[in-house]
PDB file of C-alpha atoms in Angstrom:
ATOM      1  CA  MET A 227      -1.134 -31.532   5.064  1.00  0.00           C
ATOM      2  CA  ILE A 228      -2.326 -33.099   1.796  1.00  0.00           C
ATOM      3  CA  VAL A 229      -5.942 -34.110   1.255  1.00  0.00           C
ATOM      4  CA  THR A 230      -5.926 -37.584  -0.268  1.00  0.00           C
ATOM      5  CA  ASP A 231      -9.661 -37.831  -1.010  1.00  0.00           C
ATOM      6  CA  LEU A 232     -13.142 -36.425  -0.347  1.00  0.00           C
ATOM      7  CA  VAL A 233     -15.748 -39.115   0.312  1.00  0.00           C
ATOM      8  CA  PRO A 234     -19.521 -38.593   0.808  1.00  0.00           C
ATOM      9  CA  ASP A 235     -20.543 -39.905   4.218  1.00  0.00           C
ATOM     10  CA  PRO A 236     -23.048 -42.753   3.619  1.00  0.00           C
ATOM     11  CA  ARG A 237     -24.501 -42.334   7.111  1.00  0.00           C
ATOM     12  CA  ARG A 238     -25.192 -38.631   6.839  1.00  0.00           C
ATOM     13  CA  PRO A 239     -26.422 -37.202   3.516  1.00  0.00           C
ATOM     14  CA  GLY A 240     -24.898 -33.806   2.820  1.00  0.00           C
ATOM     15  CA  SER A 241     -21.712 -34.551   4.786  1.00  0.00           C
ATOM     16  CA  THR A 242     -18.237 -35.282   3.442  1.00  0.00           C
ATOM     17  CA  ARG A 243     -15.317 -37.156   4.915  1.00  0.00           C
ATOM     18  CA  VAL A 244     -12.033 -35.331   4.403  1.00  0.00           C
ATOM     19  CA  MET A 245      -9.385 -38.014   3.993  1.00  0.00           C
ATOM     20  CA  VAL A 246      -5.744 -37.446   4.948  1.00  0.00           C
ATOM     21  CA  GLY A 247      -3.209 -40.225   4.567  1.00  0.00           C
ATOM     22  CA  GLY A 248      -5.960 -42.601   3.527  1.00  0.00           C
ATOM     23  CA  ARG A 249      -7.941 -42.055   6.766  1.00  0.00           C
ATOM     24  CA  SER A 250     -10.960 -39.939   7.595  1.00  0.00           C
ATOM     25  CA  ALA A 251      -9.646 -36.868   9.395  1.00  0.00           C
ATOM     26  CA  TRP A 252     -12.885 -34.855   9.523  1.00  0.00           C
ATOM     27  CA  THR A 253     -16.556 -35.358   8.704  1.00  0.00           C
ATOM     28  CA  VAL A 254     -18.140 -32.000   7.936  1.00  0.00           C
ATOM     29  CA  PRO A 255     -20.963 -30.506   5.842  1.00  0.00           C
ATOM     30  CA  ALA A 256     -20.214 -30.720   2.121  1.00  0.00           C
ATOM     31  CA  ASP A 257     -20.869 -27.003   1.649  1.00  0.00           C
ATOM     32  CA  MET A 258     -18.054 -26.193   4.079  1.00  0.00           C
ATOM     33  CA  VAL A 259     -15.629 -28.298   2.045  1.00  0.00           C
ATOM     34  CA  ALA A 260     -16.618 -26.318  -1.037  1.00  0.00           C
ATOM     35  CA  ALA A 261     -16.445 -22.972   0.776  1.00  0.00           C
ATOM     36  CA  LEU A 262     -12.924 -23.690   2.018  1.00  0.00           C
ATOM     37  CA  GLY A 263     -11.802 -24.735  -1.454  1.00  0.00           C
ATOM     38  CA  ILE A 264     -10.598 -28.136  -0.292  1.00  0.00           C
ATOM     39  CA  LEU A 265      -9.581 -30.411  -3.176  1.00  0.00           C
ATOM     40  CA  PRO A 266      -8.161 -33.947  -3.358  1.00  0.00           C
ATOM     41  CA  GLY A 267      -4.419 -34.024  -3.924  1.00  0.00           C
ATOM     42  CA  GLN A 268      -4.017 -30.443  -2.675  1.00  0.00           C
ATOM     43  CA  PRO A 269      -2.749 -29.121   0.673  1.00  0.00           C
ATOM     44  CA  LEU A 270      -5.307 -27.753   3.073  1.00  0.00           C
ATOM     45  CA  PRO A 271      -5.781 -23.986   2.780  1.00  0.00           C
ATOM     46  CA  VAL A 272      -4.370 -21.773   5.514  1.00  0.00           C
ATOM     47  CA  GLY A 273      -6.668 -21.731   8.561  1.00  0.00           C
ATOM     48  CA  ALA A 274      -8.708 -24.699   7.329  1.00  0.00           C
ATOM     49  CA  VAL A 275      -7.644 -27.046  10.126  1.00  0.00           C
ATOM     50  CA  GLU A 276      -9.189 -24.898  12.862  1.00  0.00           C
ATOM     51  CA  ARG A 277     -12.436 -24.496  10.930  1.00  0.00           C
ATOM     52  CA  LEU A 278     -12.582 -28.192  10.106  1.00  0.00           C
ATOM     53  CA  ASP A 279     -12.000 -29.083  13.766  1.00  0.00           C
ATOM     54  CA  ALA A 280     -14.877 -26.839  14.856  1.00  0.00           C
ATOM     55  CA  ALA A 281     -17.160 -28.107  12.096  1.00  0.00           C
ATOM     56  CA  ALA A 282     -16.377 -31.751  12.922  1.00  0.00           C
ATOM     57  CA  ASP A 283     -17.175 -31.117  16.586  1.00  0.00           C
ATOM     58  CA  GLU A 284     -20.489 -29.560  15.599  1.00  0.00           C
ATOM     59  CA  GLU A 285     -21.237 -32.451  13.250  1.00  0.00           C
ATOM     60  CA  ALA A 286     -20.642 -34.936  16.085  1.00  0.00           C
ATOM     61  CA  ALA A 287     -22.938 -32.956  18.387  1.00  0.00           C
ATOM     62  CA  MET A 288     -25.527 -32.784  15.611  1.00  0.00           C
ATOM     63  CA  ARG A 289     -25.529 -36.549  15.208  1.00  0.00           C
ATOM     64  CA  ALA A 290     -25.832 -37.084  18.942  1.00  0.00           C
ATOM     65  CA  GLY A 291     -28.719 -34.623  19.013  1.00  0.00           C
ATOM     66  CA  LEU A 292     -30.487 -36.445  16.190  1.00  0.00           C
ATOM     67  CA  ARG A 293     -30.127 -39.752  18.033  1.00  0.00           C
ATOM     68  CA  GLY A 294     -31.652 -38.170  21.120  1.00  0.00           C
ATOM     69  CA  LEU A 295     -34.567 -36.776  19.151  1.00  0.00           C
ATOM     70  CA  GLU A 296     -35.168 -40.163  17.535  1.00  0.00           C
ATOM     71  CA  GLN A 297     -35.679 -41.631  20.999  1.00  0.00           C
ATOM     72  CA  ARG A 298     -38.093 -38.936  22.210  1.00  0.00           C
ATOM     73  CA  ALA A 299     -38.935 -35.250  21.924  1.00  0.00           C
ATOM     74  CA  HIS A 300     -36.709 -32.739  23.717  1.00  0.00           C
ATOM     75  CA  GLY A 301     -36.749 -29.055  24.479  1.00  0.00           C
ATOM     76  CA  SER A 302     -33.758 -27.088  23.199  1.00  0.00           C
ATOM     77  CA  VAL A 303     -32.248 -26.441  26.644  1.00  0.00           C
ATOM     78  CA  GLU A 304     -32.751 -30.033  27.731  1.00  0.00           C
ATOM     79  CA  LEU A 305     -31.027 -31.344  24.605  1.00  0.00           C
ATOM     80  CA  ALA A 306     -28.167 -28.860  24.993  1.00  0.00           C
ATOM     81  CA  ARG A 307     -27.652 -29.976  28.596  1.00  0.00           C
ATOM     82  CA  LYS A 308     -27.580 -33.612  27.505  1.00  0.00           C
ATOM     83  CA  LEU A 309     -25.012 -32.929  24.773  1.00  0.00           C
ATOM     84  CA  ASP A 310     -22.906 -30.936  27.225  1.00  0.00           C
ATOM     85  CA  ARG A 311     -22.923 -33.809  29.726  1.00  0.00           C
ATOM     86  CA  ARG A 312     -21.683 -36.105  26.966  1.00  0.00           C
ATOM     87  CA  GLY A 313     -18.611 -33.944  26.521  1.00  0.00           C
ATOM     88  CA  HIS A 314     -19.381 -32.033  23.329  1.00  0.00           C
ATOM     89  CA  PRO A 315     -17.717 -28.583  23.263  1.00  0.00           C
ATOM     90  CA  PRO A 316     -20.020 -25.651  24.113  1.00  0.00           C
ATOM     91  CA  ALA A 317     -19.658 -24.027  20.684  1.00  0.00           C
ATOM     92  CA  ALA A 318     -20.479 -27.333  18.982  1.00  0.00           C
ATOM     93  CA  VAL A 319     -23.548 -27.796  21.165  1.00  0.00           C
ATOM     94  CA  GLN A 320     -24.750 -24.277  20.406  1.00  0.00           C
ATOM     95  CA  GLY A 321     -24.239 -24.791  16.683  1.00  0.00           C
ATOM     96  CA  ALA A 322     -25.964 -28.183  16.655  1.00  0.00           C
ATOM     97  CA  VAL A 323     -28.987 -26.891  18.563  1.00  0.00           C
ATOM     98  CA  ALA A 324     -29.250 -23.924  16.189  1.00  0.00           C
ATOM     99  CA  ARG A 325     -29.109 -26.216  13.143  1.00  0.00           C
ATOM    100  CA  LEU A 326     -31.724 -28.587  14.555  1.00  0.00           C
ATOM    101  CA  THR A 327     -33.971 -25.609  15.278  1.00  0.00           C
ATOM    102  CA  ARG A 328     -33.571 -24.235  11.736  1.00  0.00           C
ATOM    103  CA  LEU A 329     -34.443 -27.658  10.333  1.00  0.00           C
ATOM    104  CA  GLY A 330     -37.640 -27.693  12.385  1.00  0.00           C
ATOM    105  CA  LEU A 331     -36.528 -30.763  14.332  1.00  0.00           C
ATOM    106  CA  LEU A 332     -36.275 -28.858  17.609  1.00  0.00           C
ATOM    107  CA  ASP A 333     -39.194 -26.625  18.578  1.00  0.00           C
ATOM    108  CA  ASP A 334     -39.863 -25.683  22.195  1.00  0.00           C
ATOM    109  CA  ALA A 335     -43.485 -24.730  21.548  1.00  0.00           C
ATOM    110  CA  VAL A 336     -44.261 -28.066  19.887  1.00  0.00           C
ATOM    111  CA  PHE A 337     -42.368 -29.926  22.614  1.00  0.00           C
ATOM    112  CA  ALA A 338     -44.253 -28.109  25.379  1.00  0.00           C
ATOM    113  CA  ARG A 339     -47.670 -28.791  23.835  1.00  0.00           C
ATOM    114  CA  GLY A 340     -46.892 -32.483  23.497  1.00  0.00           C
ATOM    115  CA  TYR A 341     -45.544 -32.621  27.039  1.00  0.00           C
ATOM    116  CA  VAL A 342     -48.652 -30.950  28.454  1.00  0.00           C
ATOM    117  CA  GLU A 343     -51.015 -33.292  26.634  1.00  0.00           C
ATOM    118  CA  ALA A 344     -49.112 -36.445  27.600  1.00  0.00           C
ATOM    119  CA  ARG A 345     -48.811 -35.494  31.280  1.00  0.00           C
ATOM    120  CA  ALA A 346     -52.423 -34.342  31.479  1.00  0.00           C
ATOM    121  CA  ARG A 347     -53.535 -37.764  30.256  1.00  0.00           C
ATOM    122  CA  ARG A 348     -51.558 -39.264  33.141  1.00  0.00           C
ATOM    123  CA  GLY A 349     -53.355 -37.076  35.667  1.00  0.00           C
ATOM    124  CA  ARG A 350     -50.665 -34.435  36.198  1.00  0.00           C
ATOM    125  CA  GLY A 351     -52.018 -31.047  37.199  1.00  0.00           C
ATOM    126  CA  PRO A 352     -51.029 -27.658  35.756  1.00  0.00           C
ATOM    127  CA  LEU A 353     -48.752 -26.738  38.672  1.00  0.00           C
ATOM    128  CA  ARG A 354     -46.739 -29.937  38.363  1.00  0.00           C
ATOM    129  CA  ILE A 355     -46.539 -29.664  34.570  1.00  0.00           C
ATOM    130  CA  ARG A 356     -45.419 -26.028  34.750  1.00  0.00           C
ATOM    131  CA  HIS A 357     -42.754 -26.873  37.303  1.00  0.00           C
ATOM    132  CA  ASP A 358     -41.424 -29.762  35.218  1.00  0.00           C
ATOM    133  CA  LEU A 359     -41.299 -27.778  31.975  1.00  0.00           C
ATOM    134  CA  LEU A 360     -39.533 -24.845  33.614  1.00  0.00           C
ATOM    135  CA  ARG A 361     -37.024 -27.269  35.118  1.00  0.00           C
ATOM    136  CA  LEU A 362     -36.391 -28.604  31.606  1.00  0.00           C
ATOM    137  CA  GLY A 363     -35.506 -25.077  30.502  1.00  0.00           C
ATOM    138  CA  VAL A 364     -38.630 -24.179  28.532  1.00  0.00           C
ATOM    139  CA  ALA A 365     -39.303 -20.431  28.690  1.00  0.00           C
ATOM    140  CA  ALA A 366     -42.166 -19.345  30.955  1.00  0.00           C
ATOM    141  CA  PRO A 367     -44.254 -17.719  28.163  1.00  0.00           C
ATOM    142  CA  VAL A 368     -44.004 -20.911  26.101  1.00  0.00           C
ATOM    143  CA  VAL A 369     -45.121 -22.980  29.100  1.00  0.00           C
ATOM    144  CA  THR A 370     -48.066 -20.667  29.750  1.00  0.00           C
ATOM    145  CA  GLU A 371     -49.209 -20.883  26.139  1.00  0.00           C
ATOM    146  CA  ALA A 372     -48.942 -24.674  26.133  1.00  0.00           C
ATOM    147  CA  LEU A 373     -50.906 -24.975  29.373  1.00  0.00           C
ATOM    148  CA  GLY A 374     -53.644 -22.837  27.828  1.00  0.00           C
ATOM    149  CA  ALA A 375     -54.498 -25.830  25.652  1.00  0.00           C
ATOM    150  CA  LEU A 376     -55.890 -27.573  28.749  1.00  0.00           C
ATOM    151  CA  GLU A 377     -58.744 -25.076  28.759  1.00  0.00           C
ATOM    152  CA  THR A 378     -60.123 -26.279  25.429  1.00  0.00           C
ATOM    153  CA  GLU A 379     -62.974 -28.773  25.296  1.00  0.00           C
ATOM    154  CA  ALA A 380     -60.914 -31.256  23.281  1.00  0.00           C
ATOM    155  CA  ALA A 381     -58.078 -31.322  25.801  1.00  0.00           C
ATOM    156  CA  PRO A 382     -57.644 -34.302  28.149  1.00  0.00           C
ATOM    157  CA  ASP A 383     -58.983 -33.730  31.655  1.00  0.00           C
ATOM    158  CA  PRO A 384     -56.033 -34.325  34.003  1.00  0.00           C
ATOM    159  CA  MET A 385     -58.211 -34.060  37.114  1.00  0.00           C
ATOM    160  CA  ALA A 386     -60.358 -36.984  35.945  1.00  0.00           C
ATOM    161  CA  LYS A 387     -57.302 -39.260  35.914  1.00  0.00           C
ATOM    162  CA  THR A 388     -56.149 -38.019  39.318  1.00  0.00           C
ATOM    163  CA  LEU A 389     -59.607 -38.534  40.804  1.00  0.00           C
ATOM    164  CA  ALA A 390     -59.784 -42.089  39.515  1.00  0.00           C
ATOM    165  CA  GLN A 391     -56.428 -42.816  41.138  1.00  0.00           C
ATOM    166  CA  ALA A 392     -57.467 -41.097  44.370  1.00  0.00           C
ATOM    167  CA  GLU A 393     -60.692 -43.087  44.598  1.00  0.00           C
ATOM    168  CA  ARG A 394     -58.703 -46.335  44.435  1.00  0.00           C
ATOM    169  CA  ARG A 395     -56.433 -45.053  47.176  1.00  0.00           C
ATOM    170  CA  VAL A 396     -59.386 -44.257  49.441  1.00  0.00           C
ATOM    171  CA  VAL A 397     -60.542 -47.869  49.217  1.00  0.00           C
ATOM    172  CA  ALA A 398     -57.098 -48.972  50.449  1.00  0.00           C
ATOM    173  CA  MET A 399     -57.261 -46.541  53.395  1.00  0.00           C
ATOM    174  CA  GLN A 400     -59.941 -48.389  55.305  1.00  0.00           C
ATOM    175  CA  GLY A 401     -59.142 -48.283  58.995  1.00  0.00           C
ATOM    176  CA  LEU A 402     -57.318 -44.952  58.895  1.00  0.00           C
ATOM    177  CA  THR A 403     -58.658 -41.900  60.672  1.00  0.00           C
ATOM    178  CA  ARG A 404     -60.284 -39.157  58.648  1.00  0.00           C
ATOM    179  CA  GLU A 405     -57.361 -36.858  59.422  1.00  0.00           C
ATOM    180  CA  ALA A 406     -54.851 -39.414  58.156  1.00  0.00           C
ATOM    181  CA  LYS A 407     -56.847 -39.873  54.963  1.00  0.00           C
ATOM    182  CA  LEU A 408     -56.957 -36.107  54.459  1.00  0.00           C
ATOM    183  CA  ARG A 409     -53.183 -35.763  54.883  1.00  0.00           C
ATOM    184  CA  ARG A 410     -52.357 -38.606  52.510  1.00  0.00           C
ATOM    185  CA  LEU A 411     -54.804 -37.558  49.833  1.00  0.00           C
ATOM    186  CA  LEU A 412     -53.767 -33.902  49.949  1.00  0.00           C
ATOM    187  CA  ALA A 413     -50.130 -34.990  49.576  1.00  0.00           C
ATOM    188  CA  PHE A 414     -51.133 -37.242  46.680  1.00  0.00           C
ATOM    189  CA  PHE A 415     -52.914 -34.380  44.894  1.00  0.00           C
ATOM    190  CA  ALA A 416     -50.006 -32.012  45.544  1.00  0.00           C
ATOM    191  CA  ARG A 417     -47.481 -34.436  44.016  1.00  0.00           C
ATOM    192  CA  ARG A 418     -49.564 -34.411  40.857  1.00  0.00           C
ATOM    193  CA  GLY A 419     -49.711 -30.648  40.693  1.00  0.00           C
ATOM    194  CA  TRP A 420     -53.054 -29.961  42.342  1.00  0.00           C
ATOM    195  CA  SER A 421     -53.472 -27.654  45.302  1.00  0.00           C
ATOM    196  CA  GLY A 422     -55.805 -24.998  46.644  1.00  0.00           C
ATOM    197  CA  SER A 423     -59.585 -25.160  46.706  1.00  0.00           C
ATOM    198  CA  ASP A 424     -59.866 -27.678  43.870  1.00  0.00           C
ATOM    199  CA  ALA A 425     -57.768 -30.286  45.642  1.00  0.00           C
ATOM    200  CA  HIS A 426     -59.303 -29.637  49.072  1.00  0.00           C
ATOM    201  CA  GLY A 427     -62.829 -29.850  47.694  1.00  0.00           C
ATOM    202  CA  HIS A 428     -62.227 -33.222  46.046  1.00  0.00           C
ATOM    203  CA  VAL A 429     -60.421 -34.599  49.090  1.00  0.00           C
ATOM    204  CA  ARG A 430     -63.232 -33.610  51.446  1.00  0.00           C
ATOM    205  CA  ARG A 431     -65.723 -35.284  49.158  1.00  0.00           C
ATOM    206  CA  LEU A 432     -63.657 -38.465  48.983  1.00  0.00           C
ATOM    207  CA  VAL A 433     -63.262 -38.843  52.747  1.00  0.00           C
ATOM    208  CA  GLY A 434     -66.602 -37.332  53.734  1.00  0.00           C
ATOM    209  CA  GLU A 435     -67.240 -33.953  55.192  1.00  0.00           C
ATOM    210  CA  GLY A 436     -66.871 -35.207  58.737  1.00  0.00           C
TER     211      GLY A 436
END
């Protein structure tokens, strides 16, 4: 197999298109082309096809990962799951996630802190946030550290948002029995990650001690 040309990829700085028969056969990192000793007008070195195939798969997964990160932040496991669902080979997904992590574009700790702050501003409680982050594949110690930020004075108060929403709900519950109000409000608080004495105390205050 003769390489007809090596062309820098205009869409991805640092990547090269390996041309065969006048068509792009692989798009891979330029340093791999150099490491394999690939030259225009020369046959591909022995074993190069397999390595180019793997590198091209990883490059495709890398691009898909970058597009996902441009849309919103992701945790590493969440992004890997998304790439896997889109049909990228497991080894390519693993390589792409590792590269994105090395580049500082994928950081579970940063993702978790941003997630906690955003959800807290929406009134989500710690239990709900922890559950959601664990479901997204963020490691438990990372989740715990991120949730610790809610204890600082500068952190948003998620309970304040939940209380404001609950107070509006109470107004719409006119005509219901106290027991019905208690059930609905406790379920509302639980869905937002609040339970135990905190939730019960606020609910009793909202509906009256009875």
